[in-house]
Short mmCIF file of C-alpha atoms in Angstrom, two decimals:
data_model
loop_
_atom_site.label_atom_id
_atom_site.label_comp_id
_atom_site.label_asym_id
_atom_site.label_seq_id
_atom_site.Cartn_x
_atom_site.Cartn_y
_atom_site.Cartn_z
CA UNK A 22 164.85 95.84 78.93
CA UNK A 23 161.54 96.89 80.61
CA UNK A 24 160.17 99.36 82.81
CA UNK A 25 157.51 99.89 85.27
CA UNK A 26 155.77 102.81 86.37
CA UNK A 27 152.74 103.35 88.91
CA UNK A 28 150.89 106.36 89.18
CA UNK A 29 148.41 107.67 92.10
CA UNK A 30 144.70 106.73 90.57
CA UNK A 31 143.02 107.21 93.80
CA UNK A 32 144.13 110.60 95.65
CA UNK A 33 142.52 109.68 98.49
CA UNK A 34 145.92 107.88 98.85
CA UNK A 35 148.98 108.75 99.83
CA UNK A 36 151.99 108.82 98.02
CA UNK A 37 153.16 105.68 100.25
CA UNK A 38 151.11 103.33 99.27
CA UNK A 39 152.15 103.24 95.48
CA UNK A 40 154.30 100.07 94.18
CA UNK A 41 158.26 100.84 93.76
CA UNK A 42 158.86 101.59 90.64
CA UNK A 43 160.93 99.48 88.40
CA UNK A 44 163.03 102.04 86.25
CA UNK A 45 164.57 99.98 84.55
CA UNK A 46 164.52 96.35 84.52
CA UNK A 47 166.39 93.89 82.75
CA UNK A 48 165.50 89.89 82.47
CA UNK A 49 167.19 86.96 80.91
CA UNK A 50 166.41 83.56 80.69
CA UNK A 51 168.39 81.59 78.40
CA UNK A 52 168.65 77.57 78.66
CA UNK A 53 170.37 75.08 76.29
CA UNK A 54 170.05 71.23 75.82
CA UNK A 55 172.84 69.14 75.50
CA UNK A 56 171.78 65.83 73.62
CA UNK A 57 168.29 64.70 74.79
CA UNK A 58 169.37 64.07 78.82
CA UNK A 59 170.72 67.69 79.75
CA UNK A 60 170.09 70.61 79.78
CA UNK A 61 172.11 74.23 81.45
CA UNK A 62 170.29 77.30 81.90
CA UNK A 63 169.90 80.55 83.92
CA UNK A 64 167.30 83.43 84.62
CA UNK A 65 168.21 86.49 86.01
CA UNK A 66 167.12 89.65 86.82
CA UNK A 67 168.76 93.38 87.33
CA UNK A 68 166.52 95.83 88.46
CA UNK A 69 166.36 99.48 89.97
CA UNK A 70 163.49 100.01 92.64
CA UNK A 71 162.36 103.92 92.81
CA UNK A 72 159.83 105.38 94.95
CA UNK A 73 158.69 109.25 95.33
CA UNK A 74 158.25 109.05 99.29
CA UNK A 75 160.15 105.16 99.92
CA UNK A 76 163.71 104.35 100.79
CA UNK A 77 164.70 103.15 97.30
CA UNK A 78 167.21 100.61 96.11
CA UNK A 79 168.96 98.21 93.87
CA UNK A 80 168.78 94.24 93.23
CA UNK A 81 170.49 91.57 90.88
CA UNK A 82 168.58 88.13 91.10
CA UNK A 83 170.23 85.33 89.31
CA UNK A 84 169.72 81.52 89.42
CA UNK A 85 171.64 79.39 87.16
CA UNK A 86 170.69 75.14 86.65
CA UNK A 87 171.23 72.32 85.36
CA UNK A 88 168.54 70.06 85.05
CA UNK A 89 168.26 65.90 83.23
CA UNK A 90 164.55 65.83 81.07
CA UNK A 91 164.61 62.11 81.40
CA UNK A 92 161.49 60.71 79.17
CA UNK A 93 159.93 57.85 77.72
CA UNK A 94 156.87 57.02 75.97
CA UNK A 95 154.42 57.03 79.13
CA UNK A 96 156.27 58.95 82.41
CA UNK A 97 159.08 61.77 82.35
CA UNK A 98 161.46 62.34 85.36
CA UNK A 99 163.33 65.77 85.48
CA UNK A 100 165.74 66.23 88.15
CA UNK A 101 166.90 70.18 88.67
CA UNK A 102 169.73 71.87 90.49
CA UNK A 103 169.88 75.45 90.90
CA UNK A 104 171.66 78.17 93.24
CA UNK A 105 169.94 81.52 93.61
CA UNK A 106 172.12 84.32 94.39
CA UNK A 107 170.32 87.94 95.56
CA UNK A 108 172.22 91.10 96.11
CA UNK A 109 171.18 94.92 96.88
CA UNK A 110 172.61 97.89 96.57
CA UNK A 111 170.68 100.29 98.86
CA UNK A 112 170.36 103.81 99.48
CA UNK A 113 171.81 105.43 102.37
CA UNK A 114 168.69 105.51 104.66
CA UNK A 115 167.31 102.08 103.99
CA UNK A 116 170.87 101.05 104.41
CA UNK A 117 170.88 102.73 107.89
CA UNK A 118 167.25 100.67 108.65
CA UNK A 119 169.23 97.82 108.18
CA UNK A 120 171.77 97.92 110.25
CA UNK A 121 174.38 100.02 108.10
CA UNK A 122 174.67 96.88 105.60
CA UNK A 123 174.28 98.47 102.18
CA UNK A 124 174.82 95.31 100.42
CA UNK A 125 173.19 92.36 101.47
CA UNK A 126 172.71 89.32 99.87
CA UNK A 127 171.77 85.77 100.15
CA UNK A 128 172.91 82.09 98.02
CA UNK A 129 171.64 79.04 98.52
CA UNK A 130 170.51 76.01 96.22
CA UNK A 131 167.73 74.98 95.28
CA UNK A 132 166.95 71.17 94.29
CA UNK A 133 163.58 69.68 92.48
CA UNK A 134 162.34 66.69 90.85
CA UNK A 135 159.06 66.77 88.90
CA UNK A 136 158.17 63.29 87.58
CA UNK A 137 154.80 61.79 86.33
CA UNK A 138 153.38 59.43 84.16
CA UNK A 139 150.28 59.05 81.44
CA UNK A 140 148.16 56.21 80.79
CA UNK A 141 144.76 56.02 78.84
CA UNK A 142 142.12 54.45 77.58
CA UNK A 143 139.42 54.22 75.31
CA UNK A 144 135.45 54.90 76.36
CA UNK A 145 132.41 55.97 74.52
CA UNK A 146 129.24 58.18 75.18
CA UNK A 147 126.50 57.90 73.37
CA UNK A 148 127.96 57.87 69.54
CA UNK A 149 130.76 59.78 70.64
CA UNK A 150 134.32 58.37 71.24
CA UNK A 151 136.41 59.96 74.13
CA UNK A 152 140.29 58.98 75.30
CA UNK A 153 140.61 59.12 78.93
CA UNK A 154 144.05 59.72 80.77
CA UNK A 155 145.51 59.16 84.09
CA UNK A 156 148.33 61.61 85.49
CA UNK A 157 149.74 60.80 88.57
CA UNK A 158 152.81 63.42 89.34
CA UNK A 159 154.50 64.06 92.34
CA UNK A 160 157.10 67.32 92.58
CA UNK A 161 160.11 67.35 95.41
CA UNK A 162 161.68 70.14 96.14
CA UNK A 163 164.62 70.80 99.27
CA UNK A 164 165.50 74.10 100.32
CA UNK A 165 167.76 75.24 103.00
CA UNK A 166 167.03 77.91 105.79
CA UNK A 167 168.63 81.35 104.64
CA UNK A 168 167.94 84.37 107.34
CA UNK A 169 166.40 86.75 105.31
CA UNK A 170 165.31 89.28 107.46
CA UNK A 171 168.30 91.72 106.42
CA UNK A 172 166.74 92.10 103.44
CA UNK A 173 164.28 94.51 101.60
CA UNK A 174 160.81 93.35 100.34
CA UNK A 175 160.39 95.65 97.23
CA UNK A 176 157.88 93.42 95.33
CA UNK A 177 157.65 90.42 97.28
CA UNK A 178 154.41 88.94 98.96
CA UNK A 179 152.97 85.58 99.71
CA UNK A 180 150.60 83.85 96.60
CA UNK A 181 147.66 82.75 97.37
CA UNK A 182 147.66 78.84 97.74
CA UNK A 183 146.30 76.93 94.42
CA UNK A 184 147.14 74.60 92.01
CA UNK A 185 150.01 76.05 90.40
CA UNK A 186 151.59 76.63 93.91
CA UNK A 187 151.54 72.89 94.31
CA UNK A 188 154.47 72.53 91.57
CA UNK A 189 156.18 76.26 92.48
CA UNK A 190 160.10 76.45 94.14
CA UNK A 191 159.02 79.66 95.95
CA UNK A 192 155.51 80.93 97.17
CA UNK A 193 156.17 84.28 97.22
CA UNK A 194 155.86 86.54 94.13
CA UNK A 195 159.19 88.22 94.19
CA UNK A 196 162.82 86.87 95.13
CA UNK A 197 163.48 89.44 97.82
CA UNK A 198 162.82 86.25 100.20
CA UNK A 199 163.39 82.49 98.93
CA UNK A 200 160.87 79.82 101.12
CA UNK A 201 163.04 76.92 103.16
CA UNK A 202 161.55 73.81 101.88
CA UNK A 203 161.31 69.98 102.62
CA UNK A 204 158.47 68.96 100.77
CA UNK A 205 156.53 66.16 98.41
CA UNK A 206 153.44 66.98 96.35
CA UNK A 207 151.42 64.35 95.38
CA UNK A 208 148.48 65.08 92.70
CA UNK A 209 146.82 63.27 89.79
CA UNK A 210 144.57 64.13 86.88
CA UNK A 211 141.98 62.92 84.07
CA UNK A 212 141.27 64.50 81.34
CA UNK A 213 138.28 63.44 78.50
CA UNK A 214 139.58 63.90 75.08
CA UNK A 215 137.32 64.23 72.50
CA UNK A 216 138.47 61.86 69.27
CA UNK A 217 136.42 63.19 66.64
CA UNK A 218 137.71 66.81 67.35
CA UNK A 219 140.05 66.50 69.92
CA UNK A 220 138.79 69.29 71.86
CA UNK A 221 139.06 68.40 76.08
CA UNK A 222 135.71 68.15 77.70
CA UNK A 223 136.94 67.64 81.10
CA UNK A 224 139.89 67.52 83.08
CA UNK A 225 139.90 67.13 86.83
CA UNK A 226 142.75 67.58 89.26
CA UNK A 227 143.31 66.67 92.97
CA UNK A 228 146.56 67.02 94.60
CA UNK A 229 148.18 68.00 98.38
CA UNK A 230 151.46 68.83 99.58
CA UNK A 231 153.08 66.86 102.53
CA UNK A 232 155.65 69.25 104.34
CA UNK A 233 158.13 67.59 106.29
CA UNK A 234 159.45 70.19 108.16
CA UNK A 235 157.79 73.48 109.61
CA UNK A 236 158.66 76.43 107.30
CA UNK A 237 161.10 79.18 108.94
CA UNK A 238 160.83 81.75 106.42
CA UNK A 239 157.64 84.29 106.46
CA UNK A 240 156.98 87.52 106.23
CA UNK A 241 154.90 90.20 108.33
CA UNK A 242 151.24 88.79 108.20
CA UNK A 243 151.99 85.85 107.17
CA UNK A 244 150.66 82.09 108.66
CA UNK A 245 153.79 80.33 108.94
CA UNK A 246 153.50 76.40 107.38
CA UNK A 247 153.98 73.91 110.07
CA UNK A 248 154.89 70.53 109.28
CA UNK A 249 151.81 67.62 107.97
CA UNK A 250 149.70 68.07 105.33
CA UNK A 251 147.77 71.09 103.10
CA UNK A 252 145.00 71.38 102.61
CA UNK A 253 143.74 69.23 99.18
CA UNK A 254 143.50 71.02 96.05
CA UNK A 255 140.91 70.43 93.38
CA UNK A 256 140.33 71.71 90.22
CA UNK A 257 138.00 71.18 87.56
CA UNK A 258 137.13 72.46 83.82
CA UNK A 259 134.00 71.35 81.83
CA UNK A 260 133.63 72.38 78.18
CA UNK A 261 130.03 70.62 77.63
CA UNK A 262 129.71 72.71 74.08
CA UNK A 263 132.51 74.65 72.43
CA UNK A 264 130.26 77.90 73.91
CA UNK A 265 129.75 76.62 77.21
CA UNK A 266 132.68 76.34 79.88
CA UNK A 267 132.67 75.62 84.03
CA UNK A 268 135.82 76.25 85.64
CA UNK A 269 135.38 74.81 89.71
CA UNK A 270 138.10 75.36 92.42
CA UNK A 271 138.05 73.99 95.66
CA UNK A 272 140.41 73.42 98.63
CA UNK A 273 139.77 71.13 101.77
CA UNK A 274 142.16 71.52 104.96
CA UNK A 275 142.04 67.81 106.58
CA UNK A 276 143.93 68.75 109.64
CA UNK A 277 140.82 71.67 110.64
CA UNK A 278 138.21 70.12 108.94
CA UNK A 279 137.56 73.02 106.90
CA UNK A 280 136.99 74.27 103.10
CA UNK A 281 139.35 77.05 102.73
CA UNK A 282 138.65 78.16 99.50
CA UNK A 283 135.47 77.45 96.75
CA UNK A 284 135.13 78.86 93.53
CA UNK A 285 132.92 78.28 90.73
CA UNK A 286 133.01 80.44 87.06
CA UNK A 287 130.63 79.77 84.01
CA UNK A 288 130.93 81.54 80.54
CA UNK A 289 128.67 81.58 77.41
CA UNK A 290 130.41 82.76 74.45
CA UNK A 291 127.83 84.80 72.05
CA UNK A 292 128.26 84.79 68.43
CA UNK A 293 131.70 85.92 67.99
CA UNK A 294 132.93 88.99 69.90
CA UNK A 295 129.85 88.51 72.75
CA UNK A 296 130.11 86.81 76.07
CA UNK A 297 128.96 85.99 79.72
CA UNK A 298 130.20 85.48 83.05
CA UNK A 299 128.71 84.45 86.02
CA UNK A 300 130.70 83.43 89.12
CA UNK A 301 131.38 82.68 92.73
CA UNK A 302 133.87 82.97 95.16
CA UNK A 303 135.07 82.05 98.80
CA UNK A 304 138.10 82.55 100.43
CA UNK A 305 137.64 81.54 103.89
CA UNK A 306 138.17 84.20 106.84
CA UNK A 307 138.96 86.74 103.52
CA UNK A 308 135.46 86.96 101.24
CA UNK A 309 132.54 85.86 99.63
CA UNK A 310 131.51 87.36 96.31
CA UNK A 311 129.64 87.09 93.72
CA UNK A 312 130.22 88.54 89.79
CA UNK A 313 128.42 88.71 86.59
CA UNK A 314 129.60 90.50 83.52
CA UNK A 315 128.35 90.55 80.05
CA UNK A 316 129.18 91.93 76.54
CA UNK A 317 126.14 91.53 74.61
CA UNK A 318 126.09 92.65 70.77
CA UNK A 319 122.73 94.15 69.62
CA UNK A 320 124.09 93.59 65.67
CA UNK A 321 127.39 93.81 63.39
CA UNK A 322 128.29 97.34 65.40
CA UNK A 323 126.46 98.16 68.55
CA UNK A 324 126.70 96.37 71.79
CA UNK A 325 126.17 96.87 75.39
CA UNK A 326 128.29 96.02 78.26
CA UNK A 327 127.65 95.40 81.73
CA UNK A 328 129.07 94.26 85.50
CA UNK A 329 127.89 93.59 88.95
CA UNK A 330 130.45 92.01 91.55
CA UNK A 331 129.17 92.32 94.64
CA UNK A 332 130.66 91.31 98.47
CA UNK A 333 128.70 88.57 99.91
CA UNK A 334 129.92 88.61 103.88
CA UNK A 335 130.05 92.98 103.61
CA UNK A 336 126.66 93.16 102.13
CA UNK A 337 128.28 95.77 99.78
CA UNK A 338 128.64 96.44 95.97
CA UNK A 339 132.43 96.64 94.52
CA UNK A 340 131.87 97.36 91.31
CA UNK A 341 129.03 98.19 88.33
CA UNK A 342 128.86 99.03 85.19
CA UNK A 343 126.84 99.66 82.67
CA UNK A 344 127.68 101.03 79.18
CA UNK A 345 127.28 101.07 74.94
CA UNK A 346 129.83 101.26 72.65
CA UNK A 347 129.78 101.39 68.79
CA UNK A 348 132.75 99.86 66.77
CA UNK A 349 133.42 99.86 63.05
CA UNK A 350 136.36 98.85 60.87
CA UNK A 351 137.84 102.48 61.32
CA UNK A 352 136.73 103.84 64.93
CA UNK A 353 135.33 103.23 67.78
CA UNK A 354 132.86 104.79 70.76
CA UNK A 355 132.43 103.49 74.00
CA UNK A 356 130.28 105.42 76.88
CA UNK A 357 130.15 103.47 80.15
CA UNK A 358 128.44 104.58 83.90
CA UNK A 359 130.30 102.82 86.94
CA UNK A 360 130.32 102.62 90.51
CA UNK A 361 133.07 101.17 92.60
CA UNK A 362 135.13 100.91 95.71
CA UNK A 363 138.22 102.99 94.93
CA UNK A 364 138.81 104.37 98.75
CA UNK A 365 140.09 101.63 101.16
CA UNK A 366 137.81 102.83 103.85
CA UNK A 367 135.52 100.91 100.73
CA UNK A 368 133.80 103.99 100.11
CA UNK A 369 131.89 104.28 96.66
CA UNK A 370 133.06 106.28 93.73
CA UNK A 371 130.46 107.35 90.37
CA UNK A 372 132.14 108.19 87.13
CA UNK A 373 130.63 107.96 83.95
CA UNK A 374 133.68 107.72 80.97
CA UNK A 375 133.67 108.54 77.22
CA UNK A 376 136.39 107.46 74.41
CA UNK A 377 136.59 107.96 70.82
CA UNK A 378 139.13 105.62 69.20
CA UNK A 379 140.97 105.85 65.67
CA UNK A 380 141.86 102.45 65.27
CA UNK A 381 145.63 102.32 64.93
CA UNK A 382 146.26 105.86 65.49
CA UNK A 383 144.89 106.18 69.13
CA UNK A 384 141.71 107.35 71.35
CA UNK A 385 140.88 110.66 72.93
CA UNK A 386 138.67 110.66 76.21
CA UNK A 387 139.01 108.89 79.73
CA UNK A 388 140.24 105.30 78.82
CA UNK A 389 137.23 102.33 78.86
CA UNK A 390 138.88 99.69 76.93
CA UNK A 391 140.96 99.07 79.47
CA UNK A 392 138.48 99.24 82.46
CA UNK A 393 136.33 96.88 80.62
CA UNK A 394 139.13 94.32 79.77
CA UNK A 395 139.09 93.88 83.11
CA UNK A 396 135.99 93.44 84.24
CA UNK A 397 134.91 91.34 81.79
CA UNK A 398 136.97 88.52 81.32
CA UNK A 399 136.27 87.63 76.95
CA UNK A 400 135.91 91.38 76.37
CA UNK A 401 138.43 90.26 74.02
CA UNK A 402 137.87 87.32 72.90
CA UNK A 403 142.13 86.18 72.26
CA UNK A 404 142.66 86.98 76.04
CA UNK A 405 140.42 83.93 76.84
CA UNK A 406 143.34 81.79 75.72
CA UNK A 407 145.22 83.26 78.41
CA UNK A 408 143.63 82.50 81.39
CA UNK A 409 144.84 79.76 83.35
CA UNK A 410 142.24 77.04 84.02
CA UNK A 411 141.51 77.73 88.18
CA UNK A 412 138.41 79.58 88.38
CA UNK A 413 138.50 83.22 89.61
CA UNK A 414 141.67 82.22 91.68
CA UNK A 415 144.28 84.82 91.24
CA UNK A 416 147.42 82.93 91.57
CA UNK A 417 149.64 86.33 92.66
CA UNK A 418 150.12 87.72 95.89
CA UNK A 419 147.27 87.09 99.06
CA UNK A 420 145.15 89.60 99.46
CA UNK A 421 142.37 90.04 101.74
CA UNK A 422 139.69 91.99 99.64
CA UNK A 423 140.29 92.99 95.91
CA UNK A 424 140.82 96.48 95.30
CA UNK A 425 139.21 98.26 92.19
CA UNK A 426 141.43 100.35 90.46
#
């Protein structure tokens, strides 16, 4: 059981342009093998949509499988089954928006396969001994047309195309609409494997879908996908020293002739709490920016923290900070100066923030720990491990210019 509340940080806002709320929300997922070929399962969500100035609502989301793991020593094959079924129960004057129908829903199934194999080798560099693999994987997935434009969109927008969209059963972020689908991804990757240690020094992936049918579901904004090819997706991760890391994205539309997206993100780790970013990013027709971001330690307690992300194609800052904090076993003090876009007109905001913490008791001030989480991607050092490997691609929904909170 979870819940979800927004609150109005800019008041230059309206009301309106808060997420729903999601008071509450329930989620299962639950999925058992049976013997080593089969396996039953089912996700499923119930949650209650609230909103101070928005029609509000109601929606249960649940998609049971069944699914075969087939495996062997070098490939896997896993064929999947599943039916999604999406109901609402709406208030009286979003009902009346759609049509009087206070309880729509849609069912239909949804069928994958993901299958791919491994081979490697041997190969040396210099004195050091590496194992190289070879991925190939390809990922089908068949969806029929639903018409879905009865339904809400609570919390539902398109993600932006990456990687991990090459192996998704839905690009959108939400289920209040389900993509129609006829499709075959074909990608491969090699990754260096470091024998003495077995730490990866690099892995690189290329991959494309081939849609064979133009896609009928979209939403407002959205560029439907017409049938051929997307655009190729590459992705790369260096680790030259276990300090050191390059993260490269980059996406190539062959039909256009284009580069739709580039990305590039390096980070030094310092010692062991410090760290720094530097990085690049272009989303075609959307932006071009640049960030750096740094937390620095002076010695065992002091250290000073910093960030400048800046708008290439607006010629216009986003966001900087600068800023000192102390930290012992027992407390902590953290003063930081920013600047950043916080109307949507992108008009720039000054604020300068103070905290005291009592570690394991709490903090009194305006909140910075959580402000410089953000920014600085290794201002604590365990969320590194949680970062997914594309560089500075947020795989949620598409957005045209990133909003500081």
């Amino acid at each position: 059981m979870m819940a979800d509340h927004n609150q109005l940080a800019d008041y230059t806002l309206s009301e309106r342009n808060l997420r729903y709320d999601r008071l509450p929300r329930a989620y299962l997922n639950w999925a058992q093998p049976f013997g080593n070929w089969f396996e039953a399962g089912v996700t499923a969500e119930a949650v209650r949509f609230r909103h101070e100035v928005r029609d509000e609502g109601s929606r249960l989301d649940v998609m049971p499988y069944v699914s075969m793991p087939l495996e062997g020593s070098s490939w896997y094959a896993t064929p999947k089954i599943a039916w999604r079924h999406t109901a609402y129960d709406l208030d009286d004057t979003l009902a009346a928006a759609n049509g009087g129908d206070a309880s729509p829903s849609r069912s239909l199934p949804i069928a994958s396969l993901d299958a791919g194999m491994f081979f490697d080798r041997k190969v040396s560099f210099g004195k050091d001994t590496y194992t190289q693999t070879l991925e190939p994987r390809i990922y089908y997935l068949n969806v029929p047309y639903r018409d879905q434009n009865g339904l809400p969109r609570f919390d539902t927008n398109p993600m932006t195309f990456s990687w991990g969209q090459l192996f998704r059963d839905n690009r959108y972020t939400g289920p209040d609409r389900q993509i129609d689908a006829n499709q075959l991804t074909t990608a491969v990757t090699t990754r260096f494997i470091n024998d003495a240690n077995g730490r990866e020094r690099l892995s690189a992936s290329l991959g494309q879908i081939q849609y064979f049918d133009d896609s009928r579901v979209v939403v407002p904004g959205e560029t439907a996908v017409e049938q051929g090819k997307s655009a190729w997706v590459a992705d790369v991760g260096i680790s030259p020293t276990k300090r050191w890391s390059i993260n490269m994205a980059y996406q190539w539309d062959p039909k256009y002739r284009r580069q739709d997206l580039a990305s590039i993100r390096t980070r030094y780790l310092i010692g062991d709490k410090g760290v720094v970013n530097l990085g690049y990013r272009y989303r075609r027709d959307l932006t071009e920016q640049v960030d750096f971001s740094f937390l620095y330690p002076i010695n065992q307690t002091w250290s000073v923290v910093g960030r400048y992300y800046y708008a290439i194609d607006d010629r216009k800052l986003l966001e900087s900070i600068a800023g000192v904090q102390w930290e012992s076993c027992c407390m902590a003090v953290r003063f930081i100066a920013r600047r950043y876009v916080r109307e949507r007109n992108g008009d720039l905001d000054d604020s300068l923030r103070v905290e005291f913490e009592l570690k394991g008791l709490g903090s009194a001030g305006q909140k910075t720990e959580s402000i410089l989480s953000r920014a600085i991607l290794g201002y604590d050092r365990d969320d590194l491990y949680l970062v997914p490997p594309s560089s500075l691609e947020d795989d949620d929904f598409d957005h045209s210019l990133d909003q500081i909170p």
